[in-house]
Coordinates of C-alpha atoms and ligand atoms in Angstrom, one line a residue:
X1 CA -23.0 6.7 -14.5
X2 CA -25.5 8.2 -11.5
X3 CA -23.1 7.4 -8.3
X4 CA -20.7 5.1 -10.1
X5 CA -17.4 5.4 -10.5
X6 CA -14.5 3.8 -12.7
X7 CA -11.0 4.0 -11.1
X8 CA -7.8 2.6 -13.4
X9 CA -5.4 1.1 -11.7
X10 CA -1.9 -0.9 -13.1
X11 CA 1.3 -2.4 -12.3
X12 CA 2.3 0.1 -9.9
X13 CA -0.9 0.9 -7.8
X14 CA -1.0 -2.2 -4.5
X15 CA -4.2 -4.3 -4.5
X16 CA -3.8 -4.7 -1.0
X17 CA -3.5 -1.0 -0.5
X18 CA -5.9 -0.3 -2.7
X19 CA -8.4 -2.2 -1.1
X20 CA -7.8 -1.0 2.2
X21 CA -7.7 2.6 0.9
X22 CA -11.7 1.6 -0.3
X23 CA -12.6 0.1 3.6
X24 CA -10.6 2.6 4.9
X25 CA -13.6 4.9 3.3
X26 CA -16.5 2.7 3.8
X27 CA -15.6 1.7 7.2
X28 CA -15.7 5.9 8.4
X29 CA -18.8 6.5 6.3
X30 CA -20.5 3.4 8.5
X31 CA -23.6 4.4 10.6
X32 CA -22.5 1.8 13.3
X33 CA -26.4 0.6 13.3
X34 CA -25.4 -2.8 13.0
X35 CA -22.5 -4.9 14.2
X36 CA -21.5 -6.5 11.3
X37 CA -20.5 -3.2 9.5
X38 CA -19.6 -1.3 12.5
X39 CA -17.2 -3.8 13.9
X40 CA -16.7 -6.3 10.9
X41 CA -15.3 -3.3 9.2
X42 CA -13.0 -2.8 11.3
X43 CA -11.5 -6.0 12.0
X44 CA -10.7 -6.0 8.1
X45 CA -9.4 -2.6 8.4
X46 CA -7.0 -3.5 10.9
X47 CA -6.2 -6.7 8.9
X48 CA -5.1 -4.9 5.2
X49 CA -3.4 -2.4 7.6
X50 CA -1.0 -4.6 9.3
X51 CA -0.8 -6.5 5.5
X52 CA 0.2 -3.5 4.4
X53 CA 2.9 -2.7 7.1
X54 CA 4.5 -5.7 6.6
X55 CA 3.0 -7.4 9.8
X56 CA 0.5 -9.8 8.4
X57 CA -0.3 -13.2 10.0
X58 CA -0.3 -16.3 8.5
X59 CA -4.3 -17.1 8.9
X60 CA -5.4 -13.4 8.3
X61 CA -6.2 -14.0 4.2
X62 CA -8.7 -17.0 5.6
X63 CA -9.7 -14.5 8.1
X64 CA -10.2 -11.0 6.2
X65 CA -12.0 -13.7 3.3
X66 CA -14.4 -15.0 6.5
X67 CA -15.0 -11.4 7.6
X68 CA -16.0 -10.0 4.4
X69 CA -18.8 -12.9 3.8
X70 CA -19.8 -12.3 7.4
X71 CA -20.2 -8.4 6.5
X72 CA -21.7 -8.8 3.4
X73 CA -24.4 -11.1 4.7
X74 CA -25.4 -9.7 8.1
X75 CA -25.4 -5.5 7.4
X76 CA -28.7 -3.7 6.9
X77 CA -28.0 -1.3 4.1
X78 CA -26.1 -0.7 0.7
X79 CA -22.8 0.4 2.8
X80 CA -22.4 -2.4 4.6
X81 CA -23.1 -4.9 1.8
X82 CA -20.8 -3.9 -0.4
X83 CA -18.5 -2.2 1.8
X84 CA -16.4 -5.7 1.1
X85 CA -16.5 -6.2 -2.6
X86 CA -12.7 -4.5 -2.8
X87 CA -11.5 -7.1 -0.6
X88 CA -13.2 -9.7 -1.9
X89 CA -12.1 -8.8 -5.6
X90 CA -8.7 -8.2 -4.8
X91 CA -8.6 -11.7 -2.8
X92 CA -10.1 -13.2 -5.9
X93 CA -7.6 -11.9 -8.2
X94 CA -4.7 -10.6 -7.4
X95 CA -4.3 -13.4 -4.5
X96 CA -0.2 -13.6 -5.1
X97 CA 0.0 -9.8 -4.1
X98 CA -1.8 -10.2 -0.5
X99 CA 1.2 -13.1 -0.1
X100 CA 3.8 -11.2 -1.3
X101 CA 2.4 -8.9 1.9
X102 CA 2.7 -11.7 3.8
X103 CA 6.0 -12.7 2.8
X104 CA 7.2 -8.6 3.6
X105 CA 7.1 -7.9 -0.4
X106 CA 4.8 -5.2 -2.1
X107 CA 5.7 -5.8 -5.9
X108 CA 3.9 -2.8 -6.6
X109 CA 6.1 -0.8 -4.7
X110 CA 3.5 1.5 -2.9
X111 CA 3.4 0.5 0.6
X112 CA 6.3 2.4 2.7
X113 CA 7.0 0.0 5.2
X114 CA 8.0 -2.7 2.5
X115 CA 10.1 -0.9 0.0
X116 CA 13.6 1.0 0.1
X117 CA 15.2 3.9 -2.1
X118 CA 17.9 3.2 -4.0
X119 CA 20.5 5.1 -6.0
X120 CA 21.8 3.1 -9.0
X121 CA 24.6 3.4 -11.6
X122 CA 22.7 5.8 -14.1
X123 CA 23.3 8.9 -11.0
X124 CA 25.3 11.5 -12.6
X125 CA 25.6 13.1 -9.8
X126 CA 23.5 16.2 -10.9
X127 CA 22.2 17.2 -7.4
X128 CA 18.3 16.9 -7.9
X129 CA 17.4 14.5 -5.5
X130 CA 19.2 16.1 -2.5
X131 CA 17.4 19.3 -3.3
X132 CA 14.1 17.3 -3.4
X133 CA 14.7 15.3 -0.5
X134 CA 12.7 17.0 2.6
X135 CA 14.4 15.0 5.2
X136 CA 18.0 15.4 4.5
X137 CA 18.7 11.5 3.5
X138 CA 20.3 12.4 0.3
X139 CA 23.7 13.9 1.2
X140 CA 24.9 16.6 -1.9
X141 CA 27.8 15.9 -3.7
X142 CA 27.9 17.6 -7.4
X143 CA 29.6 14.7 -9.8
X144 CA 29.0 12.1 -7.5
X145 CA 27.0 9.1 -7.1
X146 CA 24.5 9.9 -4.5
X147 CA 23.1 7.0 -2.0
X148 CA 20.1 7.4 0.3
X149 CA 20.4 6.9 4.0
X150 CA 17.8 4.2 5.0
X151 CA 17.3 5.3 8.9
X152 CA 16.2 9.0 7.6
X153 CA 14.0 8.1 4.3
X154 CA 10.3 8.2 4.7
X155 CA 9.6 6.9 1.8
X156 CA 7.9 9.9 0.1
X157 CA 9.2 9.7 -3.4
X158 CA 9.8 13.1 -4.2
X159 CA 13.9 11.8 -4.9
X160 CA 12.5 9.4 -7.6
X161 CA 10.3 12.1 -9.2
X162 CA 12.9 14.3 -9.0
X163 CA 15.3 12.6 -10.9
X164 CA 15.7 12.9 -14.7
X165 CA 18.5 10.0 -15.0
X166 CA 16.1 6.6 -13.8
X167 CA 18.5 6.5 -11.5
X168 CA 16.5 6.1 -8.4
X169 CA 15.2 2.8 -8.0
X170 CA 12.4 1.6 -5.3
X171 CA 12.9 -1.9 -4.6
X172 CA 11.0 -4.5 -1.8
X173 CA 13.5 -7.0 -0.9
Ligands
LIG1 S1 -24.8 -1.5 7.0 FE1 -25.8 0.5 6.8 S2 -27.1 0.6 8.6 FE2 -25.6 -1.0 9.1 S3 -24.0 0.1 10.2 FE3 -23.4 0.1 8.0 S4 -24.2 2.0 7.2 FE4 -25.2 1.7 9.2
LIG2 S1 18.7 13.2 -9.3 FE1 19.2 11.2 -10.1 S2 21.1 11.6 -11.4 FE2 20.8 13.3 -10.0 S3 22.1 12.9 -8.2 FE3 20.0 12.2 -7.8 S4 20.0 10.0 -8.4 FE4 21.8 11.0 -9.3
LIG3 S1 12.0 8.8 -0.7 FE1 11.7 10.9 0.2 S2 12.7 10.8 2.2 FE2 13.5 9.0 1.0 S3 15.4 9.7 0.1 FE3 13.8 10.0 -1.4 S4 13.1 12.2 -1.1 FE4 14.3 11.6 0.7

């Protein structure tokens, strides 16, 4: 595949994470030569980043769409060229998940800012997610349903990975 790649993505992985992840990449590995990649880059960057922590604005899926055309069009090299392609794809595609950001929804459930932990009623109380919690927000009480405190969570998962009993639940309201 010489410098290709294939990444597989599916229901859980965010589009609009994803493609910031990719600019995220692209926008460090720019030169800064020319303007549009240097700075257009950046602007995007900045866009999927406040998408992603539930601070979008209503004009910035017009303006991250205007952006990647001007980047596209106006950098020198390879990079910069296609340093917009994820965005643009993702826009072209998966359009209903970049206004679910908008909205302060990531269906996917990836982005931290936009989901919550959640015990539900399958807990048997067995203790595992306390132990995996690294913060403390699961409080341990053998036999009993567990709950997750929201003002100490950081959203790292390990609870629902922890748990044999689907009984952790991420949800984006
Ligand atoms: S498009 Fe190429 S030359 Fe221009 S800033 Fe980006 S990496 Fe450098
Ligand atoms: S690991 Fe699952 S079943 Fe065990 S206490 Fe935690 S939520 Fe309940
Ligand atoms: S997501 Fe992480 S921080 Fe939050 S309750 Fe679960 S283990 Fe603790």
């Amino acid at each position: 595949m010489g410098s290709g790649g294939l990444v597989v993505l599916d229901e859980r992985d965010c589009m609009v994470d994803i493609a910031r992840f990719f600019l995220k990449f692209t926008q460090a590995e720019s030169c800064g030569k020319c303007t549009f990649c240097r700075i257009g880059t950046k602007r995007m960057l900045e866009i999927l980043e406040r998408l992603c922590a539930g601070e979008g604005r209503r004009d910035d899926l017009e303006k991250l769409a205007t952006l990647a055309d001007y980047v596209s069009r106006g950098s020198l090299c390879g990079l910069g060229q296609t340093a917009p392609n994820p965005v643009l794809t993702t826009l072209r595609y998966f359009r209903e998940e970049y206004q679910a950001h908008l909205e302060g929804r990531c269906p996917a459930g990836r982005c931290p800012a936009l989901i919550r932990y959640r015990v539900n009623t399958n807990c048997i109380g067995c203790t595992l997610c306390a132990q995996a919690c690294p913060v403390g927000a699961i409080a341990y009480r053998p036999y009993e349903k567990h709950e997750v405190d929201e003002r100490l969570c950081t959203r790292c998962d390990m609870c629902r990975q922890a748990c044999q009993d689907d009984a952790v639940e991420v949800v984006s309201p």
